[in-house]
mmCIF file of C-alpha atoms in Angstrom:
data_model
loop_
_atom_site.group_PDB
_atom_site.id
_atom_site.type_symbol
_atom_site.label_atom_id
_atom_site.label_comp_id
_atom_site.label_asym_id
_atom_site.label_seq_id
_atom_site.Cartn_x
_atom_site.Cartn_y
_atom_site.Cartn_z
ATOM 1 C CA UNK A 28 122.884 53.594 127.418
ATOM 2 C CA UNK A 29 120.795 51.798 124.794
ATOM 3 C CA UNK A 30 121.422 48.516 126.615
ATOM 4 C CA UNK A 31 119.838 49.873 129.811
ATOM 5 C CA UNK A 32 116.985 51.481 127.872
ATOM 6 C CA UNK A 33 116.303 48.123 126.245
ATOM 7 C CA UNK A 34 116.253 46.383 129.629
ATOM 8 C CA UNK A 35 113.745 48.964 130.905
ATOM 9 C CA UNK A 36 111.586 48.671 127.784
ATOM 10 C CA UNK A 37 112.189 52.316 126.804
ATOM 11 C CA UNK A 38 114.076 51.732 123.564
ATOM 12 C CA UNK A 39 110.954 52.129 121.327
ATOM 13 C CA UNK A 40 110.245 55.484 122.983
ATOM 14 C CA UNK A 41 113.889 56.481 122.488
ATOM 15 C CA UNK A 42 113.680 55.701 118.767
ATOM 16 C CA UNK A 43 110.299 57.411 118.350
ATOM 17 C CA UNK A 44 110.459 60.502 120.587
ATOM 18 C CA UNK A 45 113.212 62.997 119.715
ATOM 19 C CA UNK A 46 112.881 64.963 122.966
ATOM 20 C CA UNK A 47 113.191 61.801 125.050
ATOM 21 C CA UNK A 48 116.271 60.752 123.066
ATOM 22 C CA UNK A 49 117.811 64.194 123.556
ATOM 23 C CA UNK A 50 117.163 64.085 127.323
ATOM 24 C CA UNK A 51 118.685 60.596 127.547
ATOM 25 C CA UNK A 52 121.818 61.706 125.734
ATOM 26 C CA UNK A 53 122.072 64.792 127.932
ATOM 27 C CA UNK A 54 122.605 62.422 130.872
ATOM 28 C CA UNK A 55 125.693 61.033 129.114
ATOM 29 C CA UNK A 56 126.866 64.589 128.429
ATOM 30 C CA UNK A 57 127.118 65.193 132.203
ATOM 31 C CA UNK A 58 130.430 63.308 132.014
ATOM 32 C CA UNK A 59 131.810 66.358 130.156
ATOM 33 C CA UNK A 60 130.865 68.831 132.910
ATOM 34 C CA UNK A 61 133.274 70.058 135.616
ATOM 35 C CA UNK A 62 132.997 67.926 138.729
ATOM 36 C CA UNK A 63 131.878 70.879 140.863
ATOM 37 C CA UNK A 64 128.776 71.383 138.710
ATOM 38 C CA UNK A 65 127.618 67.762 138.436
ATOM 39 C CA UNK A 66 125.197 67.972 141.399
ATOM 40 C CA UNK A 67 123.494 71.062 140.027
ATOM 41 C CA UNK A 68 123.221 69.427 136.617
ATOM 42 C CA UNK A 69 121.346 66.484 138.098
ATOM 43 C CA UNK A 70 119.102 68.818 140.090
ATOM 44 C CA UNK A 71 118.250 70.884 137.006
ATOM 45 C CA UNK A 72 117.404 67.699 135.113
ATOM 46 C CA UNK A 73 114.873 66.775 137.870
ATOM 47 C CA UNK A 74 117.161 64.274 139.533
ATOM 48 C CA UNK A 75 115.534 62.760 142.627
ATOM 49 C CA UNK A 76 118.016 61.520 145.163
ATOM 50 C CA UNK A 77 118.074 60.697 148.833
ATOM 51 C CA UNK A 78 118.965 63.585 151.157
ATOM 52 C CA UNK A 79 119.998 63.290 154.786
ATOM 53 C CA UNK A 80 118.682 65.453 157.634
ATOM 54 C CA UNK A 81 121.334 68.086 156.963
ATOM 55 C CA UNK A 82 120.059 68.665 153.408
ATOM 56 C CA UNK A 83 122.991 67.101 151.598
ATOM 57 C CA UNK A 84 122.800 64.053 149.374
ATOM 58 C CA UNK A 85 124.293 60.713 150.159
ATOM 59 C CA UNK A 86 127.685 59.825 148.728
ATOM 60 C CA UNK A 87 127.182 58.107 145.354
ATOM 61 C CA UNK A 88 128.743 54.676 144.796
ATOM 62 C CA UNK A 89 130.656 56.123 141.843
ATOM 63 C CA UNK A 90 131.711 59.738 142.564
ATOM 64 C CA UNK A 91 132.071 62.171 139.631
ATOM 65 C CA UNK A 92 135.865 62.128 139.754
ATOM 66 C CA UNK A 93 135.755 58.460 138.727
ATOM 67 C CA UNK A 94 133.705 58.888 135.537
ATOM 68 C CA UNK A 95 134.102 62.580 134.676
ATOM 69 C CA UNK A 96 135.777 63.146 131.306
ATOM 70 C CA UNK A 97 135.891 66.956 131.488
ATOM 71 C CA UNK A 98 139.584 67.402 132.328
ATOM 72 C CA UNK A 99 140.715 64.570 130.042
ATOM 73 C CA UNK A 100 138.847 66.134 127.133
ATOM 74 C CA UNK A 101 140.352 69.574 127.737
ATOM 75 C CA UNK A 102 143.856 68.059 127.746
ATOM 76 C CA UNK A 103 143.176 65.987 124.580
ATOM 77 C CA UNK A 104 143.495 62.666 126.409
ATOM 78 C CA UNK A 105 141.302 59.571 126.136
ATOM 79 C CA UNK A 106 137.689 60.440 126.916
ATOM 80 C CA UNK A 107 137.074 57.122 128.660
ATOM 81 C CA UNK A 108 138.597 55.358 131.630
ATOM 82 C CA UNK A 109 136.708 52.120 131.033
ATOM 83 C CA UNK A 110 139.764 50.387 129.667
ATOM 84 C CA UNK A 111 138.493 46.952 130.722
ATOM 85 C CA UNK A 112 135.460 47.167 128.434
ATOM 86 C CA UNK A 113 137.602 48.693 125.680
ATOM 87 C CA UNK A 114 140.047 45.777 125.907
ATOM 88 C CA UNK A 115 137.148 43.306 125.902
ATOM 89 C CA UNK A 116 135.654 44.827 122.739
ATOM 90 C CA UNK A 117 139.032 44.890 121.007
ATOM 91 C CA UNK A 118 139.601 41.250 121.909
ATOM 92 C CA UNK A 119 136.202 40.292 120.485
ATOM 93 C CA UNK A 120 136.972 42.129 117.267
ATOM 94 C CA UNK A 121 140.366 40.416 116.976
ATOM 95 C CA UNK A 122 138.959 36.930 117.612
ATOM 96 C CA UNK A 123 135.796 37.428 115.596
ATOM 97 C CA UNK A 124 133.524 35.678 118.135
ATOM 98 C CA UNK A 125 131.781 36.712 121.351
ATOM 99 C CA UNK A 126 132.480 33.530 123.364
ATOM 100 C CA UNK A 127 135.656 31.834 122.105
ATOM 101 C CA UNK A 128 136.893 28.447 123.217
ATOM 102 C CA UNK A 129 140.186 28.173 125.073
ATOM 103 C CA UNK A 130 141.989 26.991 121.912
ATOM 104 C CA UNK A 131 140.494 29.786 119.822
ATOM 105 C CA UNK A 132 141.498 32.212 122.557
ATOM 106 C CA UNK A 133 145.119 30.971 122.578
ATOM 107 C CA UNK A 134 145.380 31.124 118.769
ATOM 108 C CA UNK A 135 143.907 34.626 118.815
ATOM 109 C CA UNK A 136 146.415 35.781 121.418
ATOM 110 C CA UNK A 137 149.263 34.417 119.299
ATOM 111 C CA UNK A 138 147.989 36.283 116.247
ATOM 112 C CA UNK A 139 147.572 39.505 118.210
ATOM 113 C CA UNK A 140 151.028 39.129 119.767
ATOM 114 C CA UNK A 141 152.627 38.609 116.342
ATOM 115 C CA UNK A 142 150.970 41.749 115.042
ATOM 116 C CA UNK A 143 152.059 43.749 118.078
ATOM 117 C CA UNK A 144 155.646 42.518 117.713
ATOM 118 C CA UNK A 145 155.633 43.718 114.120
ATOM 119 C CA UNK A 146 154.368 47.148 115.188
ATOM 120 C CA UNK A 147 157.021 47.294 117.915
ATOM 121 C CA UNK A 148 159.778 46.549 115.395
ATOM 122 C CA UNK A 149 158.471 49.342 113.175
ATOM 123 C CA UNK A 150 158.587 51.780 116.099
ATOM 124 C CA UNK A 151 162.135 50.708 116.985
ATOM 125 C CA UNK A 152 163.129 51.258 113.360
ATOM 126 C CA UNK A 153 161.891 54.835 113.644
ATOM 127 C CA UNK A 154 158.605 54.645 111.725
ATOM 128 C CA UNK A 155 155.869 57.040 112.706
ATOM 129 C CA UNK A 156 152.885 55.489 114.493
ATOM 130 C CA UNK A 157 149.693 55.261 112.417
ATOM 131 C CA UNK A 158 147.622 58.411 112.703
ATOM 132 C CA UNK A 159 143.978 58.458 113.537
ATOM 133 C CA UNK A 160 141.533 58.871 110.709
ATOM 134 C CA UNK A 161 140.700 62.449 109.799
ATOM 135 C CA UNK A 162 137.054 62.112 110.812
ATOM 136 C CA UNK A 163 138.004 61.013 114.341
ATOM 137 C CA UNK A 164 140.577 63.796 114.711
ATOM 138 C CA UNK A 165 138.036 66.440 113.713
ATOM 139 C CA UNK A 166 135.336 64.900 115.903
ATOM 140 C CA UNK A 167 137.659 64.964 118.914
ATOM 141 C CA UNK A 168 138.661 68.548 118.208
ATOM 142 C CA UNK A 169 135.019 69.589 117.911
ATOM 143 C CA UNK A 170 134.216 67.947 121.252
ATOM 144 C CA UNK A 171 137.208 69.657 122.873
ATOM 145 C CA UNK A 172 136.105 73.080 121.605
ATOM 146 C CA UNK A 173 132.551 72.482 122.826
ATOM 147 C CA UNK A 174 133.756 71.431 126.281
ATOM 148 C CA UNK A 175 136.079 74.448 126.443
ATOM 149 C CA UNK A 176 133.102 76.791 126.022
ATOM 150 C CA UNK A 177 131.391 75.588 129.216
ATOM 151 C CA UNK A 178 129.656 78.357 131.148
ATOM 152 C CA UNK A 179 128.220 77.807 134.611
ATOM 153 C CA UNK A 180 125.165 80.036 134.007
ATOM 154 C CA UNK A 181 123.786 77.907 131.183
ATOM 155 C CA UNK A 182 124.033 74.323 132.392
ATOM 156 C CA UNK A 183 121.126 72.763 130.506
ATOM 157 C CA UNK A 184 121.900 74.771 127.380
ATOM 158 C CA UNK A 185 125.473 73.450 127.491
ATOM 159 C CA UNK A 186 124.220 69.866 127.772
ATOM 160 C CA UNK A 187 121.837 70.371 124.869
ATOM 161 C CA UNK A 188 124.514 71.997 122.677
ATOM 162 C CA UNK A 189 127.050 69.278 123.498
ATOM 163 C CA UNK A 190 124.510 66.530 122.795
ATOM 164 C CA UNK A 191 123.445 67.972 119.438
ATOM 165 C CA UNK A 192 126.929 69.040 118.339
ATOM 166 C CA UNK A 193 128.861 65.967 119.440
ATOM 167 C CA UNK A 194 126.434 63.072 119.281
ATOM 168 C CA UNK A 195 123.802 63.748 116.650
ATOM 169 C CA UNK A 196 125.624 65.376 113.754
ATOM 170 C CA UNK A 197 127.238 63.004 111.252
ATOM 171 C CA UNK A 198 130.700 63.897 110.032
ATOM 172 C CA UNK A 199 130.882 64.741 106.351
ATOM 173 C CA UNK A 200 133.781 63.743 104.162
ATOM 174 C CA UNK A 201 135.111 67.280 104.009
ATOM 175 C CA UNK A 202 134.166 67.976 107.595
ATOM 176 C CA UNK A 203 132.103 70.967 106.611
ATOM 177 C CA UNK A 204 129.083 71.881 108.653
ATOM 178 C CA UNK A 205 126.801 74.348 106.936
ATOM 179 C CA UNK A 206 125.117 76.465 109.598
ATOM 180 C CA UNK A 207 123.189 78.498 107.011
ATOM 181 C CA UNK A 208 122.785 77.805 103.333
ATOM 182 C CA UNK A 209 120.204 79.928 101.552
ATOM 183 C CA UNK A 210 120.190 79.540 97.806
ATOM 184 C CA UNK A 211 117.723 80.738 95.219
ATOM 185 C CA UNK A 212 117.928 80.840 91.449
ATOM 186 C CA UNK A 213 119.219 84.408 91.453
ATOM 187 C CA UNK A 214 120.272 85.346 94.958
ATOM 188 C CA UNK A 215 122.939 83.091 96.377
ATOM 189 C CA UNK A 216 124.501 83.389 99.803
ATOM 190 C CA UNK A 217 126.389 80.600 101.437
ATOM 191 C CA UNK A 218 127.731 80.612 104.992
ATOM 192 C CA UNK A 219 129.970 77.680 105.826
ATOM 193 C CA UNK A 220 131.650 76.943 109.157
ATOM 194 C CA UNK A 221 134.254 74.228 109.618
ATOM 195 C CA UNK A 222 137.355 73.286 111.626
ATOM 196 C CA UNK A 223 140.625 74.014 109.842
ATOM 197 C CA UNK A 224 143.605 71.871 110.801
ATOM 198 C CA UNK A 225 147.131 73.369 110.644
ATOM 199 C CA UNK A 226 148.964 72.926 107.329
ATOM 200 C CA UNK A 227 145.893 71.279 105.783
ATOM 201 C CA UNK A 228 144.213 73.757 103.433
ATOM 202 C CA UNK A 229 140.533 73.417 102.625
ATOM 203 C CA UNK A 230 139.351 74.463 99.145
ATOM 204 C CA UNK A 231 135.791 75.145 98.012
ATOM 205 C CA UNK A 232 134.709 75.289 94.376
ATOM 206 C CA UNK A 233 131.664 76.867 92.760
ATOM 207 C CA UNK A 234 130.543 77.511 89.199
ATOM 208 C CA UNK A 235 129.545 81.153 88.548
ATOM 209 C CA UNK A 236 128.160 82.828 85.426
ATOM 210 C CA UNK A 237 129.804 85.559 83.376
ATOM 211 C CA UNK A 238 129.797 89.229 84.515
ATOM 212 C CA UNK A 239 128.711 88.421 88.074
ATOM 213 C CA UNK A 240 129.906 90.330 91.136
ATOM 214 C CA UNK A 241 131.203 88.005 93.853
ATOM 215 C CA UNK A 242 131.878 89.119 97.429
ATOM 216 C CA UNK A 243 133.201 87.096 100.311
ATOM 217 C CA UNK A 244 133.856 87.559 104.015
ATOM 218 C CA UNK A 245 135.944 85.197 106.116
ATOM 219 C CA UNK A 246 136.462 84.960 109.876
ATOM 220 C CA UNK A 247 138.814 82.755 111.870
ATOM 221 C CA UNK A 248 138.846 81.983 115.568
ATOM 222 C CA UNK A 249 141.543 83.460 117.781
ATOM 223 C CA UNK A 250 144.825 81.539 117.776
ATOM 224 C CA UNK A 251 147.965 83.333 119.027
ATOM 225 C CA UNK A 252 150.971 82.827 116.783
ATOM 226 C CA UNK A 253 148.948 81.305 113.941
ATOM 227 C CA UNK A 254 149.120 82.783 110.442
ATOM 228 C CA UNK A 255 146.537 82.246 107.734
ATOM 229 C CA UNK A 256 146.239 82.515 103.961
ATOM 230 C CA UNK A 257 143.278 82.973 101.620
ATOM 231 C CA UNK A 258 143.596 82.500 97.847
ATOM 232 C CA UNK A 259 140.881 82.740 95.163
ATOM 233 C CA UNK A 260 141.663 81.280 91.721
ATOM 234 C CA UNK A 261 139.828 80.167 88.591
ATOM 235 C CA UNK A 262 140.152 76.950 86.599
ATOM 236 C CA UNK A 263 143.184 78.359 84.726
ATOM 237 C CA UNK A 264 144.992 79.093 88.026
ATOM 238 C CA UNK A 265 144.634 82.861 87.571
ATOM 239 C CA UNK A 266 144.816 84.505 90.994
ATOM 240 C CA UNK A 267 141.789 86.741 91.619
ATOM 241 C CA UNK A 268 142.518 87.413 95.293
ATOM 242 C CA UNK A 269 145.454 86.500 97.484
ATOM 243 C CA UNK A 270 146.287 87.285 101.082
ATOM 244 C CA UNK A 271 149.017 85.298 102.773
ATOM 245 C CA UNK A 272 150.605 85.030 106.226
ATOM 246 C CA UNK A 273 148.237 87.437 107.962
ATOM 247 C CA UNK A 274 147.572 87.469 111.694
ATOM 248 C CA UNK A 275 144.146 89.139 111.574
ATOM 249 C CA UNK A 276 141.056 87.032 112.174
ATOM 250 C CA UNK A 277 138.778 88.443 109.475
ATOM 251 C CA UNK A 278 138.775 89.996 106.039
ATOM 252 C CA UNK A 279 136.838 90.490 102.803
ATOM 253 C CA UNK A 280 137.367 89.996 99.087
ATOM 254 C CA UNK A 281 135.462 90.875 95.911
ATOM 255 C CA UNK A 282 135.855 90.329 92.174
ATOM 256 C CA UNK A 283 133.820 90.288 88.949
ATOM 257 C CA UNK A 284 133.829 87.237 86.708
ATOM 258 C CA UNK A 285 134.957 87.727 83.102
ATOM 259 C CA UNK A 286 133.523 84.446 81.894
ATOM 260 C CA UNK A 287 131.608 81.497 83.190
ATOM 261 C CA UNK A 288 134.050 79.342 85.112
ATOM 262 C CA UNK A 289 134.640 77.288 88.231
ATOM 263 C CA UNK A 290 136.226 79.387 90.973
ATOM 264 C CA UNK A 291 138.107 77.998 93.950
ATOM 265 C CA UNK A 292 138.579 79.522 97.413
ATOM 266 C CA UNK A 293 141.387 77.977 99.504
ATOM 267 C CA UNK A 294 141.878 78.731 103.208
ATOM 268 C CA UNK A 295 144.908 77.497 105.147
ATOM 269 C CA UNK A 296 146.564 78.160 108.488
ATOM 270 C CA UNK A 297 149.963 77.340 109.927
ATOM 271 C CA UNK A 298 151.874 77.986 113.120
ATOM 272 C CA UNK A 299 155.017 80.038 113.450
ATOM 273 C CA UNK A 300 158.320 78.338 114.209
ATOM 274 C CA UNK A 301 158.402 76.994 117.748
ATOM 275 C CA UNK A 302 154.651 77.292 118.334
ATOM 276 C CA UNK A 303 152.353 74.292 118.507
ATOM 277 C CA UNK A 304 149.608 74.502 115.905
ATOM 278 C CA UNK A 305 145.942 74.304 116.837
ATOM 279 C CA UNK A 306 142.802 73.861 114.786
ATOM 280 C CA UNK A 307 140.753 76.981 114.086
ATOM 281 C CA UNK A 308 137.085 77.520 113.398
ATOM 282 C CA UNK A 309 136.593 79.219 110.020
ATOM 283 C CA UNK A 310 133.421 80.857 108.717
ATOM 284 C CA UNK A 311 133.178 81.784 105.041
ATOM 285 C CA UNK A 312 130.293 83.874 103.671
ATOM 286 C CA UNK A 313 130.213 84.022 99.852
ATOM 287 C CA UNK A 314 127.596 86.042 97.975
ATOM 288 C CA UNK A 315 127.134 86.544 94.258
ATOM 289 C CA UNK A 316 124.440 87.801 91.978
ATOM 290 C CA UNK A 317 121.819 90.215 93.244
ATOM 291 C CA UNK A 318 122.577 89.399 96.863
ATOM 292 C CA UNK A 319 126.176 90.628 96.488
ATOM 293 C CA UNK A 320 125.082 94.201 95.721
ATOM 294 C CA UNK A 321 124.715 96.755 98.517
ATOM 295 C CA UNK A 322 121.513 98.522 97.518
ATOM 296 C CA UNK A 323 121.658 100.916 100.442
ATOM 297 C CA UNK A 324 124.938 102.337 99.147
ATOM 298 C CA UNK A 325 123.513 102.437 95.615
ATOM 299 C CA UNK A 326 120.477 104.350 96.890
ATOM 300 C CA UNK A 327 122.691 106.883 98.655
ATOM 301 C CA UNK A 328 124.882 107.366 95.587
ATOM 302 C CA UNK A 329 121.961 107.740 93.158
ATOM 303 C CA UNK A 330 119.644 109.524 95.658
ATOM 304 C CA UNK A 331 116.912 106.924 95.402
ATOM 305 C CA UNK A 332 113.836 106.658 97.565
ATOM 306 C CA UNK A 333 113.228 103.378 99.439
ATOM 307 C CA UNK A 334 110.531 102.387 96.937
ATOM 308 C CA UNK A 335 112.843 103.196 94.019
ATOM 309 C CA UNK A 336 115.586 101.138 95.635
ATOM 310 C CA UNK A 337 113.252 98.138 95.887
ATOM 311 C CA UNK A 338 112.170 98.648 92.275
ATOM 312 C CA UNK A 339 115.825 98.680 91.180
ATOM 313 C CA UNK A 340 116.421 95.528 93.144
ATOM 314 C CA UNK A 341 113.417 93.866 91.473
ATOM 315 C CA UNK A 342 114.676 95.075 88.085
ATOM 316 C CA UNK A 343 118.091 93.487 88.680
ATOM 317 C CA UNK A 344 116.352 90.360 89.902
ATOM 318 C CA UNK A 345 114.243 90.190 86.734
ATOM 319 C CA UNK A 346 117.296 90.760 84.545
ATOM 320 C CA UNK A 347 119.135 87.963 86.312
ATOM 321 C CA UNK A 348 116.099 85.747 85.820
ATOM 322 C CA UNK A 349 116.090 86.449 82.074
ATOM 323 C CA UNK A 350 119.828 85.726 81.879
ATOM 324 C CA UNK A 351 119.402 82.453 83.735
ATOM 325 C CA UNK A 352 116.567 81.358 81.456
ATOM 326 C CA UNK A 353 118.632 82.313 78.399
ATOM 327 C CA UNK A 354 121.553 80.307 79.764
ATOM 328 C CA UNK A 355 119.340 77.290 80.449
ATOM 329 C CA UNK A 356 117.856 77.532 76.953
ATOM 330 C CA UNK A 357 121.338 77.668 75.426
ATOM 331 C CA UNK A 358 122.346 74.644 77.486
ATOM 332 C CA UNK A 359 119.232 72.828 76.285
ATOM 333 C CA UNK A 360 120.049 73.631 72.648
ATOM 334 C CA UNK A 361 123.626 72.464 73.109
ATOM 335 C CA UNK A 362 122.474 69.224 74.692
ATOM 336 C CA UNK A 363 119.922 68.631 71.924
ATOM 337 C CA UNK A 364 122.572 69.276 69.270
ATOM 338 C CA UNK A 365 124.933 66.877 71.018
ATOM 339 C CA UNK A 366 122.236 64.193 71.209
ATOM 340 C CA UNK A 367 121.360 64.581 67.522
ATOM 341 C CA UNK A 368 125.022 64.419 66.502
ATOM 342 C CA UNK A 369 125.585 61.355 68.659
ATOM 343 C CA UNK A 370 122.476 59.684 67.209
ATOM 344 C CA UNK A 371 123.596 60.294 63.613
ATOM 345 C CA UNK A 372 127.100 59.024 64.325
ATOM 346 C CA UNK A 373 125.802 55.878 65.986
ATOM 347 C CA UNK A 374 123.430 55.294 63.042
ATOM 348 C CA UNK A 375 126.170 55.646 60.430
ATOM 349 C CA UNK A 376 128.527 53.492 62.464
ATOM 350 C CA UNK A 377 125.867 50.785 62.743
ATOM 351 C CA UNK A 378 125.236 50.834 58.987
ATOM 352 C CA UNK A 379 128.974 50.651 58.319
ATOM 353 C CA UNK A 380 129.321 47.732 60.738
ATOM 354 C CA UNK A 381 126.490 45.814 59.033
ATOM 355 C CA UNK A 382 127.991 46.437 55.571
ATOM 356 C CA UNK A 383 131.415 45.293 56.766
ATOM 357 C CA UNK A 384 129.929 42.116 58.248
ATOM 358 C CA UNK A 385 128.036 41.342 55.020
ATOM 359 C CA UNK A 386 131.159 41.894 52.934
ATOM 360 C CA UNK A 387 133.200 39.713 55.259
ATOM 361 C CA UNK A 388 130.594 36.940 55.200
ATOM 362 C CA UNK A 389 130.405 37.051 51.365
ATOM 363 C CA UNK A 390 134.190 36.898 51.054
ATOM 364 C CA UNK A 391 134.325 34.018 53.508
ATOM 365 C CA UNK A 392 131.707 32.023 51.557
ATOM 366 C CA UNK A 393 133.490 32.598 48.238
ATOM 367 C CA UNK A 394 136.872 31.711 49.712
ATOM 368 C CA UNK A 395 135.620 28.497 51.270
ATOM 369 C CA UNK A 396 133.886 27.519 48.043
ATOM 370 C CA UNK A 397 137.113 27.951 46.049
ATOM 371 C CA UNK A 398 139.064 26.094 48.726
ATOM 372 C CA UNK A 399 136.694 23.126 48.734
ATOM 373 C CA UNK A 400 136.738 23.003 44.915
ATOM 374 C CA UNK A 401 140.525 23.027 44.940
ATOM 375 C CA UNK A 402 140.485 20.088 47.350
ATOM 376 C CA UNK A 403 137.825 18.415 45.184
ATOM 377 C CA UNK A 404 135.466 18.172 48.130
ATOM 378 C CA UNK A 405 132.609 19.663 46.127
ATOM 379 C CA UNK A 406 131.764 19.880 42.431
#
């Protein structure tokens, strides 16, 4: 696509205008639309084509069934049928040049053939083929889930969602995509959504202060025959919450911290015997501090007016603020004490090193003087 935009002189506009770039990528996303809806997609994107006297469009030189990747994506097959260009790019990467000579080409083919023979011998021996990298597996699964949610009543919205979700977002190392992260100094709520692969648990860690109420709510996408587990532990491997091998798709947990520590939440899923595992979309909403308290329930229990409830909330907020400032001040004092101790130790060590060097130099001078006198080299 960028090659054609460059030929048309539109590449600067593509790099500068976000809406133009999004519209250009939406054209590529049409390849992931069912073949029956391709014409309407082009019409909704202001496609101007030649119509005959019966009102139908002329037959395109490349019909949708040739380049459509919708069915291949749903069945987890290769999303491209341009194997000629793929082979050409692989050959260029193997040879290391764009236009090789005939001798360089022959030597490259011999090298490639030797490598392929080695892989073939490994397969014959029974070795497992090399797996794709985790980032590519998760990217393919995300594209498959997006394509599976196609709805005919929202064509342009589907193209926009596919373009943003599959082409624009970079893939993080942990494959976590944070749809909403709202954090303040006292109120903390964190909603994370990610794809969870079977038998590959994902663990999240967070440092929380002492005597803090922590609540969490988790939801998993539907997956028949899949069981899940959720475990919450601290740094000493004490289990604060554990729920294993459940079939439900949602749940909650809550606990109060006894001391300041790093807490870990692990979510895993696995398939039952004889059932093929599938990745699941997991959302985890963790709240602690003032945001974890349900002030409506507190108001009902204590018979508080709405204004009194807000005042209580502000009072808790102020108390948390004081505790945070006290904690930061204690940390500052600890760091200052550590710096002063380190400075004094370095000073004493430096003085000791200088004294040792002076003593060693004096001993060396006296020893050499006696040695030279014994050899009668000096008077």
